Coordinates of C-alpha atoms in Angstrom, one line a residue:
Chain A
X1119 CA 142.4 210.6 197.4
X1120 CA 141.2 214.3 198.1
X1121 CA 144.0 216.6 197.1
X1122 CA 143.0 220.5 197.0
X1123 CA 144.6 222.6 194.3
X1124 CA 146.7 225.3 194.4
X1125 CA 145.7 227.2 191.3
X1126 CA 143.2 230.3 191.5
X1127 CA 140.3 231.1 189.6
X1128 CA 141.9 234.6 189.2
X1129 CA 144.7 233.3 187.3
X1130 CA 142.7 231.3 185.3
X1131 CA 143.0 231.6 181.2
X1132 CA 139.4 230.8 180.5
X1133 CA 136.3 229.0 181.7
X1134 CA 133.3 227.2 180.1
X1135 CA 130.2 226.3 181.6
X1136 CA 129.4 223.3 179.7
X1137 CA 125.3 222.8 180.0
X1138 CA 123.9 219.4 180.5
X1139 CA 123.7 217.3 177.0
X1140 CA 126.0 219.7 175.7
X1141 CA 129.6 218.7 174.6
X1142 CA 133.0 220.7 175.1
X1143 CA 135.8 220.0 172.4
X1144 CA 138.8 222.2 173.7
X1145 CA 142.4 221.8 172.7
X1146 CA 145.2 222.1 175.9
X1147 CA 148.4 222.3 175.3
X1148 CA 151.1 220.4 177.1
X1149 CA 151.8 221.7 180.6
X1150 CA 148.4 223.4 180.9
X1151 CA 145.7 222.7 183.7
X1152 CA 142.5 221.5 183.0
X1153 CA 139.8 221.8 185.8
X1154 CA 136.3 220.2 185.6
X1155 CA 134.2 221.2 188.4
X1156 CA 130.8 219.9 189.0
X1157 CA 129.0 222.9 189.9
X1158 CA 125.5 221.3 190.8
X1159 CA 126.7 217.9 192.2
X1160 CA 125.6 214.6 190.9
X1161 CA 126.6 215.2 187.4
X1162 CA 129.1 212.7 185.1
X1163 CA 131.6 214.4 182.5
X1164 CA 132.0 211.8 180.1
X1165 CA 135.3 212.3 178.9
X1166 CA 137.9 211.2 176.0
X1167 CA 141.6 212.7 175.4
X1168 CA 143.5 212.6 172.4
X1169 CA 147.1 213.8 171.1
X1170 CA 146.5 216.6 169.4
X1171 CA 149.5 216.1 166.8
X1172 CA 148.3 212.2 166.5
X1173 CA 144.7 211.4 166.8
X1174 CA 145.3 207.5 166.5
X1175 CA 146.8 208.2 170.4
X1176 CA 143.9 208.5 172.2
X1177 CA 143.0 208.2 176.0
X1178 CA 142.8 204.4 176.9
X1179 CA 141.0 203.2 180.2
X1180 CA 142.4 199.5 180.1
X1181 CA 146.3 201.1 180.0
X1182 CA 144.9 203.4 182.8
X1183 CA 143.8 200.7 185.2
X1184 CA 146.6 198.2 184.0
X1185 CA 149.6 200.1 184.9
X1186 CA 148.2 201.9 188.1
X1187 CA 146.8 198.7 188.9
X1188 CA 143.4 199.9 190.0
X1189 CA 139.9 200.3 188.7
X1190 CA 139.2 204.0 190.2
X1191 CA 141.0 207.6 189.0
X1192 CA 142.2 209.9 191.5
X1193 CA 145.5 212.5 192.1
X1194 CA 148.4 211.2 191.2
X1195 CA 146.7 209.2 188.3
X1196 CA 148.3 209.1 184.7
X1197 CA 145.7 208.6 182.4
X1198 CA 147.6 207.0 179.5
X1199 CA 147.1 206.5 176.0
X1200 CA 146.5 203.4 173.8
X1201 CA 150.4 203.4 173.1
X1202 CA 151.1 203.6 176.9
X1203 CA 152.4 207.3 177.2
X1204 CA 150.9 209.7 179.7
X1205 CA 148.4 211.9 178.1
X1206 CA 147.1 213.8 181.4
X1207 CA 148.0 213.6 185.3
X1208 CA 145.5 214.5 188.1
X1209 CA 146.8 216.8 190.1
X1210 CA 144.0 217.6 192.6
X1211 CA 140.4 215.5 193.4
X1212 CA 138.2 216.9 195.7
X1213 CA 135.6 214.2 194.4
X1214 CA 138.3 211.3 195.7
X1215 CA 137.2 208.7 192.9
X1216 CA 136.2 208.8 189.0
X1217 CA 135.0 205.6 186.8
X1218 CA 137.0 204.5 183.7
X1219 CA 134.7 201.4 183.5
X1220 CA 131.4 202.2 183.1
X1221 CA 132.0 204.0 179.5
X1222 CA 129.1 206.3 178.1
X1223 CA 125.7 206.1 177.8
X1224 CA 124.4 206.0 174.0
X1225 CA 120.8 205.6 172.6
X1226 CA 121.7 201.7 171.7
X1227 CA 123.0 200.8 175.1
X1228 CA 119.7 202.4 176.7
X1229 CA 117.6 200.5 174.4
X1230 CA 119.1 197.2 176.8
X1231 CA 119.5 199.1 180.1
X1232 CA 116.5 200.7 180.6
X1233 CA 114.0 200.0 177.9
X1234 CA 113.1 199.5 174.2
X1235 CA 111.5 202.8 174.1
X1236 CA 114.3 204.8 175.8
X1237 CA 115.8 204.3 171.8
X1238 CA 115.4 208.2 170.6
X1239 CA 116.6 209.6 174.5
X1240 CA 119.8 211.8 174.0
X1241 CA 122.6 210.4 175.0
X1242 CA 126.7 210.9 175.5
X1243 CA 127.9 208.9 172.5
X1244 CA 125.1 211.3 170.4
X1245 CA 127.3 214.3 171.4
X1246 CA 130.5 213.1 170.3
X1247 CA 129.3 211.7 167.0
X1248 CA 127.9 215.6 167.1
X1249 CA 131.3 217.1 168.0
X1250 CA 133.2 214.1 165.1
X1251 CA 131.0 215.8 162.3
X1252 CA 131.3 219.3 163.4
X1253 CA 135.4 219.2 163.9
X1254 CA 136.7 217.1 160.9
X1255 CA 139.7 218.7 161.1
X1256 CA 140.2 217.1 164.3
X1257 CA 140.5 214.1 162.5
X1258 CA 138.6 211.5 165.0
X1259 CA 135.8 209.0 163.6
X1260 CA 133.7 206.7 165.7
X1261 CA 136.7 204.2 165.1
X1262 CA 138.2 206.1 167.8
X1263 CA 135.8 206.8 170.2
X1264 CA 136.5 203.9 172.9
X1265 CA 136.4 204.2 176.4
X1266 CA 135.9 206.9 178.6
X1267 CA 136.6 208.8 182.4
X1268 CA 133.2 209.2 183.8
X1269 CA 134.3 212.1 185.9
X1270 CA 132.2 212.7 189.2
X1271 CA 130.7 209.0 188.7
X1272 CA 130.8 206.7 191.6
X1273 CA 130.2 202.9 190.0
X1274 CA 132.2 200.6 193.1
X1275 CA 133.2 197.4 192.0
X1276 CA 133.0 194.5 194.8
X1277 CA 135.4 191.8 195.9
X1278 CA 132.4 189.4 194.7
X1279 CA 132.8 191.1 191.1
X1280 CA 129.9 192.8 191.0
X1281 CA 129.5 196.3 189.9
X1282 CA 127.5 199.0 190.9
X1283 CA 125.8 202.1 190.2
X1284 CA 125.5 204.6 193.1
X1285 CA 124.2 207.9 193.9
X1286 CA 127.4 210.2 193.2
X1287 CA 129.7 210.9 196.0
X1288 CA 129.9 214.3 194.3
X1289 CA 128.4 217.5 195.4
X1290 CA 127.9 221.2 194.7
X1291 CA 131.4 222.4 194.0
X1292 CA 133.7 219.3 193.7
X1293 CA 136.7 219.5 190.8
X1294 CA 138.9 217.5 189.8
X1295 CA 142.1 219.1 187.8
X1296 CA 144.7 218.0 185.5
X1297 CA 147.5 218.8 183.8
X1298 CA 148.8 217.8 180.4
X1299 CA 152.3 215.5 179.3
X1300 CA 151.7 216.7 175.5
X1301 CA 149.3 218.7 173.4
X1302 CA 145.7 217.4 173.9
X1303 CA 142.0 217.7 172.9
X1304 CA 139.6 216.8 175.9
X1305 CA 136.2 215.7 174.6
X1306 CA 133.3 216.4 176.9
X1307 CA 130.0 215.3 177.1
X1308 CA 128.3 216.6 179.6
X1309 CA 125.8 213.5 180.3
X1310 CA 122.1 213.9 179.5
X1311 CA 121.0 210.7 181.2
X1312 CA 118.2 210.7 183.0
X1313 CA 117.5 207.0 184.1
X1314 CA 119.9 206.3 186.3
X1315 CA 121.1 207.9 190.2
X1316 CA 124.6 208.7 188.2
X1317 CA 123.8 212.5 187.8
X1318 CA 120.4 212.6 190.2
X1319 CA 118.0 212.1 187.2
X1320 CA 118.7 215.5 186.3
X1321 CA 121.4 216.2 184.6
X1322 CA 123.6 219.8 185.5
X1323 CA 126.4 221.7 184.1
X1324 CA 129.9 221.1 184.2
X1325 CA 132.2 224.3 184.3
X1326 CA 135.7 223.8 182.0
X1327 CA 138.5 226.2 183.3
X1328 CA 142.2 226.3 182.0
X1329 CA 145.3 227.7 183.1
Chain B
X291 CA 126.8 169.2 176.5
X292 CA 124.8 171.8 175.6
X293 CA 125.6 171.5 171.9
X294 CA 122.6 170.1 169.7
X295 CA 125.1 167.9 168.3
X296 CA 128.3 166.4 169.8
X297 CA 130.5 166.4 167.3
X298 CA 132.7 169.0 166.7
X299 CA 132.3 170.7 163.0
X300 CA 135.9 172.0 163.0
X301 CA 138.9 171.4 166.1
X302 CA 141.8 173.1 166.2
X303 CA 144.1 173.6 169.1
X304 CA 145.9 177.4 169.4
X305 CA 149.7 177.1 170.2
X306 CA 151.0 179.3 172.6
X307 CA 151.9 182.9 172.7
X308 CA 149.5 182.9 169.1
X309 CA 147.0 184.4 167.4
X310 CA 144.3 183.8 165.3
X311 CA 140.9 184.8 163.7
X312 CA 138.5 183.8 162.2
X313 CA 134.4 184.7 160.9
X314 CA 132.0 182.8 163.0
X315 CA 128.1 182.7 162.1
X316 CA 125.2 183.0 163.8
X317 CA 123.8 180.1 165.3
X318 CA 127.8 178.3 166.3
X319 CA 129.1 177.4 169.5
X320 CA 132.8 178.4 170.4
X321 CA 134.4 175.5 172.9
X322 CA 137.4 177.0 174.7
X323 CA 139.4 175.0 177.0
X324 CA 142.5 175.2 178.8
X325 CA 144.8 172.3 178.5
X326 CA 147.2 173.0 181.0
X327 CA 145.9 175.6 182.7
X328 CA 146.6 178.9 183.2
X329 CA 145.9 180.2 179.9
X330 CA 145.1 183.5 179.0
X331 CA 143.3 184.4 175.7
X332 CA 142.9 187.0 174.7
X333 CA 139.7 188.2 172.4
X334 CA 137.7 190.7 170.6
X335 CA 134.5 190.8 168.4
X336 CA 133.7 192.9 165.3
X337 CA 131.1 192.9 162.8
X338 CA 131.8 191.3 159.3
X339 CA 129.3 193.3 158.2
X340 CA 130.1 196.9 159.9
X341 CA 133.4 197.0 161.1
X342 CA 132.6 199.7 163.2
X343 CA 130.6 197.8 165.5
X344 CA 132.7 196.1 168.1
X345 CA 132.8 194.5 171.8
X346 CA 132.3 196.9 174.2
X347 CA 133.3 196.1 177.5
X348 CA 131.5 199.0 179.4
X349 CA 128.1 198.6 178.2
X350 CA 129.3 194.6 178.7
X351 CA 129.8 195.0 182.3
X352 CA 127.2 198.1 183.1
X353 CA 124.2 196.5 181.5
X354 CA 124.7 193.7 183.5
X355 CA 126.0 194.9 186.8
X356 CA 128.9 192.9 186.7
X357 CA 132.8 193.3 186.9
X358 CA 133.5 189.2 185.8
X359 CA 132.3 187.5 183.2
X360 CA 130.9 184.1 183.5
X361 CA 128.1 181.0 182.0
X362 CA 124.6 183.9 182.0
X363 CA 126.7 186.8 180.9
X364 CA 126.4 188.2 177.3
X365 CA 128.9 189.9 175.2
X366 CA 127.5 193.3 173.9
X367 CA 128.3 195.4 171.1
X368 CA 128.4 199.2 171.1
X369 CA 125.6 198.8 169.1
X370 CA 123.6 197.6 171.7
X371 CA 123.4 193.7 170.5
X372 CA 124.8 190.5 171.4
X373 CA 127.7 188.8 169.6
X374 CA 127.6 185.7 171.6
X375 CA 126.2 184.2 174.6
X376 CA 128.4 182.6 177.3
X377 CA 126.6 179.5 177.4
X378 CA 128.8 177.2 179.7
X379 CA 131.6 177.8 181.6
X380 CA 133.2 176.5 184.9
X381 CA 136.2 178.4 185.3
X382 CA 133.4 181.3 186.5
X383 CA 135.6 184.2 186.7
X384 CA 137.1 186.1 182.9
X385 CA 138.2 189.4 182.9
X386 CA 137.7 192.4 180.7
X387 CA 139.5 195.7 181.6
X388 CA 143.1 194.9 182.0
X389 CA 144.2 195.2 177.9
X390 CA 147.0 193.3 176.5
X391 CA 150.7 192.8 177.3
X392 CA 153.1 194.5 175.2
X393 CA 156.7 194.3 174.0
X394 CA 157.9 196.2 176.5
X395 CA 156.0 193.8 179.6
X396 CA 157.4 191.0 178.4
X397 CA 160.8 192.4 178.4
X398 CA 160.4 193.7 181.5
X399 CA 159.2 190.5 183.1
X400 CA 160.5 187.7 181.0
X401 CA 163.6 189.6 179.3
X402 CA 164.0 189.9 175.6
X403 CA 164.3 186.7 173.4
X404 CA 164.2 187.3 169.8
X405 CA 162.7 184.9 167.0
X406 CA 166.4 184.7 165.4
X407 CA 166.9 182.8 168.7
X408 CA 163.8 181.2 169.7
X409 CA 162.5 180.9 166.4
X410 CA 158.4 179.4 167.6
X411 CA 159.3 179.7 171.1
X412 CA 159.7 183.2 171.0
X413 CA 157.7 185.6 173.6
X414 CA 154.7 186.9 171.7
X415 CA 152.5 189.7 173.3
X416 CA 149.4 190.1 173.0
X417 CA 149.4 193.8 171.6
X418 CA 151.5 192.9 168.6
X419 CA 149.5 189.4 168.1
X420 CA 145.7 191.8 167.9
X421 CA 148.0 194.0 165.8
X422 CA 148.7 191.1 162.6
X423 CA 145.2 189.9 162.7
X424 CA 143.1 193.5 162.4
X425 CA 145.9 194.4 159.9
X426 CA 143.7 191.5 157.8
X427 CA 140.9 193.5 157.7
X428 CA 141.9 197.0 157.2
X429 CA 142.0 198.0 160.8
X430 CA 144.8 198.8 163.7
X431 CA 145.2 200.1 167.0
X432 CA 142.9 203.0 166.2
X433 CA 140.3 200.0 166.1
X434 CA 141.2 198.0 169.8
X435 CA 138.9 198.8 172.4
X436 CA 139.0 196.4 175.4
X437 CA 139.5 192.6 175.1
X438 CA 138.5 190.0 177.0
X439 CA 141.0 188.1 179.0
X440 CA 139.5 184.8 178.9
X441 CA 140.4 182.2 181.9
X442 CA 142.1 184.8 183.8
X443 CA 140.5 185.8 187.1
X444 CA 141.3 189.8 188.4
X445 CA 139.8 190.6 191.2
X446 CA 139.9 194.2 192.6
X447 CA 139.9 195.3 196.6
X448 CA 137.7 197.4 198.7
X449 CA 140.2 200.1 197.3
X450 CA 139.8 199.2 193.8
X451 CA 143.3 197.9 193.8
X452 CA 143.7 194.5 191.3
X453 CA 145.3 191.4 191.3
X454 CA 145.2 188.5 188.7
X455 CA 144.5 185.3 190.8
X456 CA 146.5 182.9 189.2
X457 CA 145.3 180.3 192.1
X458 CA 142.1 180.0 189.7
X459 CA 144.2 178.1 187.0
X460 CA 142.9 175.0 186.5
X461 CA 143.6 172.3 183.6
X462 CA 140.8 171.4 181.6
X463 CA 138.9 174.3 182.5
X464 CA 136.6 175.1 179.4
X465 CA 133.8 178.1 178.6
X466 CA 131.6 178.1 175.6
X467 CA 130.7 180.8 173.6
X468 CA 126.8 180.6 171.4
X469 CA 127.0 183.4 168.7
X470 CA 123.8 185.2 168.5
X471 CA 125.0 187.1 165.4
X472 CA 128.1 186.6 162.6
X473 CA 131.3 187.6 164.0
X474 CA 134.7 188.4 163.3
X475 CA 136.7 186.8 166.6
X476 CA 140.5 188.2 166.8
X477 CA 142.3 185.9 169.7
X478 CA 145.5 185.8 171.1
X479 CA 146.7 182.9 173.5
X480 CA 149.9 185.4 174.7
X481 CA 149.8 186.2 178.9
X482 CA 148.0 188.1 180.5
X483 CA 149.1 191.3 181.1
X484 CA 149.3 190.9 185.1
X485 CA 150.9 188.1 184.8
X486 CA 154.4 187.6 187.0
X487 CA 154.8 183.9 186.5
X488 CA 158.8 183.2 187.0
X489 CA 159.0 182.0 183.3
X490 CA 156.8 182.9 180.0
X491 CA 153.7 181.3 180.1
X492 CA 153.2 178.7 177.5
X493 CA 149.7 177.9 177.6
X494 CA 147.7 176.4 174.3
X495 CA 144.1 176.5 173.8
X496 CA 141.6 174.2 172.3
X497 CA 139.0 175.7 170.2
X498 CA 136.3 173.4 169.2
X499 CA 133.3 174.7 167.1
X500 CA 129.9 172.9 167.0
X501 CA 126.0 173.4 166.2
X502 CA 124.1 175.0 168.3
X503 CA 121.2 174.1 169.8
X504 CA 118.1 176.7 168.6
X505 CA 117.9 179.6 171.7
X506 CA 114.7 178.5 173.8
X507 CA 112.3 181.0 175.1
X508 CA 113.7 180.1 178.6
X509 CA 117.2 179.9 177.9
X510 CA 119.5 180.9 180.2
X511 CA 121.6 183.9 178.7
X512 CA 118.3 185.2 177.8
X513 CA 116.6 185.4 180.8
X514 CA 119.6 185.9 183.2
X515 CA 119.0 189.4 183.4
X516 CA 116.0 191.5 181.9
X517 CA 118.8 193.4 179.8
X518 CA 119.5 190.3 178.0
X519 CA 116.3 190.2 176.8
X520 CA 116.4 193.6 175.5
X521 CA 119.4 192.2 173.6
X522 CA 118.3 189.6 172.2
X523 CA 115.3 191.5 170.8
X524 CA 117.7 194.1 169.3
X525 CA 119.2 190.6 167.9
X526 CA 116.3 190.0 166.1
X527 CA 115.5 193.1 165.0
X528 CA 118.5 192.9 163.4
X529 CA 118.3 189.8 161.8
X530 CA 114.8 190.9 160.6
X531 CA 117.1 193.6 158.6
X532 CA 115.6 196.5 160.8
X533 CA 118.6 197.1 162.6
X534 CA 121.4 199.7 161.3

């Protein structure tokens, strides 16, 4: 669903630009707004969300899909947690539809995607295990590192059951925006992929702004 | 069959609304079959040897292009290898993004029955059931990714919007799983979280374990998709001891 925000950039806190194979590890306290906007086009913001005051309550896709009772994200979604609380709430989409199923790209899964030789290719779960041993205090390990938003991605599942990668429905510009039921930390990694149409084969920046 | 040998090494059938576990090796075939019907169970796969290596159902259903699981499909770590082939199967349709029932679902649906009162007939869900068995090896919530919901068909809309299809129940209907690796299996035989039934499923499941036969350079799993091969290969890189 394509809902505009209300919020202006000249209000805004702060913004990050977030370059591609980079990752963003940003604290938001409750009742803040979180916009990601994909300032290329094409581009996938692999995302994760966890309490901030309880790392063990982290951002669950399975809870997301189960109790919305749909596979895409969108305003008026609650992403919710492993224990079933709201962690986040889209608030405004210009993109219309995110993936919660495809998870993220890491050098092991590209080894059986693309190719044997694709092993040493950066990857999204590369820059969390990054952002895990640079923020210990945080307090997350790769135990918690589950499944993710794909933000911007476009991967259509079919009455038949199939499931498919398209080209993004993205494009110079899009956001989506959120705003947070309790303390969080977002997780962002900017995708790096460059085998498949998800982000164009070349991967752009993300820009991170907070109110 | 597919088995190499038809005689079952070890039977055992899983009561409803239970849970179990249990360390399968390399080179055994899971039976799983639905009595009645309408069973849901519930299951996840770790690594004995690395508990941090576990099913991952996105690089499951991504690496093979698929939203249900059915007889071709492979199970993936996030580790990029295969815990088991699904080698037979014709209930053709398993799910693996809706997650587990909890308390609160069951009460909501069913209404609350306590064990003082129901004692075995209680209303188990499947949240609490994962719970006891990774408390057995040292992990908890903070370890659940996404399980399988074995023998229950979700289908999603144009829209994205799901529904279980609980017309797919059928009795007898039975999948096999080959394990191409040793693996912890955690399995719950509680409902399905989509599940609206007008009274708490009580579905048991047979679990039969037998020999496999040795994979063939044209079996099935393998070749179903050129990914698979891929994973098999990490398989044996693995088993070489060149894996991590």
């Amino acid at each position: 669903m394509i809902r505009e925000s209300d919020m202006l950039l000249s209000e805004a806190q702060e913004s990050t630009v977030v370059p591609a194979g980079d990752y963003l590890l940003k604290k938001i306290k409750r009742g803040q707004t979180v916009r990601i906007t994909d300032l290329e086009g094409n581009q996938a913001a692999d995302t994760l969300f966890y309490n901030a005051n309880n790392t063990a309550e982290r951002y669950s896709a399975m809870d997301t899909i189960r109790e919305q009772g749909n596979v895409y994200l969108s305003a008026g979604t609650l992403l919710r947690s492993n224990f079933g609380n709201p962690l986040l709430e889209i608030t405004a989409d210009t993109c219309g539809r995110h993936d919660t199923l495809g998870g993220a790209c890491a050098t092991e899964s590209n080894t059986v995607r693309y190719d044997l030789n694709k092993r040493c290719m950066h990857a999204c779960r590369d820059s969390w295990m990054l952002a895990i041993g640079e923020h210990e205090s945080v307090g997350i390990s790769k135990r918690d590192i589950t499944h993710n938003i794909n933000f911007f991605m476009n991967v259509p599942v079919t009455a038949e059951g199939g499931l498919t990668f398209e080209d993004g429905i993205s494009a110079p510009g899009k956001y989506v925006e959120m705003v947070a039921h309790m303390d969080v930390y977002m997780l962002v990694s900017n995708c790096p992929q460059l085998n498949n149409p998800c982000n164009g084969y070349n991967p752009t920046p993300v820009e991170i702004t907070l109110w | 069959m597919t088995h190499s040998t038809a005689q079952s090494l070890y039977t055992f059938e899983l009561p409803a609304a239970s849970h179990w576990s249990l360390k399968i090796k390399r080179g055994l075939e899971l039976t799983l079959t639905d009595i009645t019907g309408g069973a849901n169970l519930g299951m996840m796969f770790y690594n004995p040897e690395n508990l941090l290596e576990r099913y991952n159902a996105p690089d499951t259903l991504k690496c093979q292009h698929t939203f249900k699981l059915t007889r071709g499909n492979c199970l993936y770590s996030d580790m990029g290898r295969i815990f088991c082939s699904i080698t037979a199967d014709n209930f053709g349709w398993h799910e693996t993004v809706c997650g587990n029932s909890r308390k609160q679902h069951i009460e909501k649906t069913w209404g609350s029955l306590s064990y003082q009162d129901a004692q075995n007939d209680w209303r188990q869900n499947g949240f609490d059931a994962f719970l006891v068995e990774l408390t057995k090896y040292g992990l908890n919530e903070r370890d659940m990714g996404a399980n399988l919901n074995l023998f229950s068909k979700v289908v999603a809309d144009d829209n994205g919007n799901l529904s279980l299809d609980t017309s797919a129940a059928k009795p007898g209907a039975s999948l096999t799983l080959r394990f191409e690796m040793d693996t912890l299996v955690v399995m719950h035989s509680c409902p399905h979280p989509l599940n609206q039934a007008a009274s708490y499923p009580r579905t048991p499941v047979l679990c039969e374990l037998f020999e496999a036969a040795p994979v063939a350079d044209d079996d099935y799993c393998k070749n179903f998709r050129p990914e698979n091969g891929r994973g098999f290969e990490n398989n044996r890189l693995y088993h070489l001891g060149v894996g991590a």
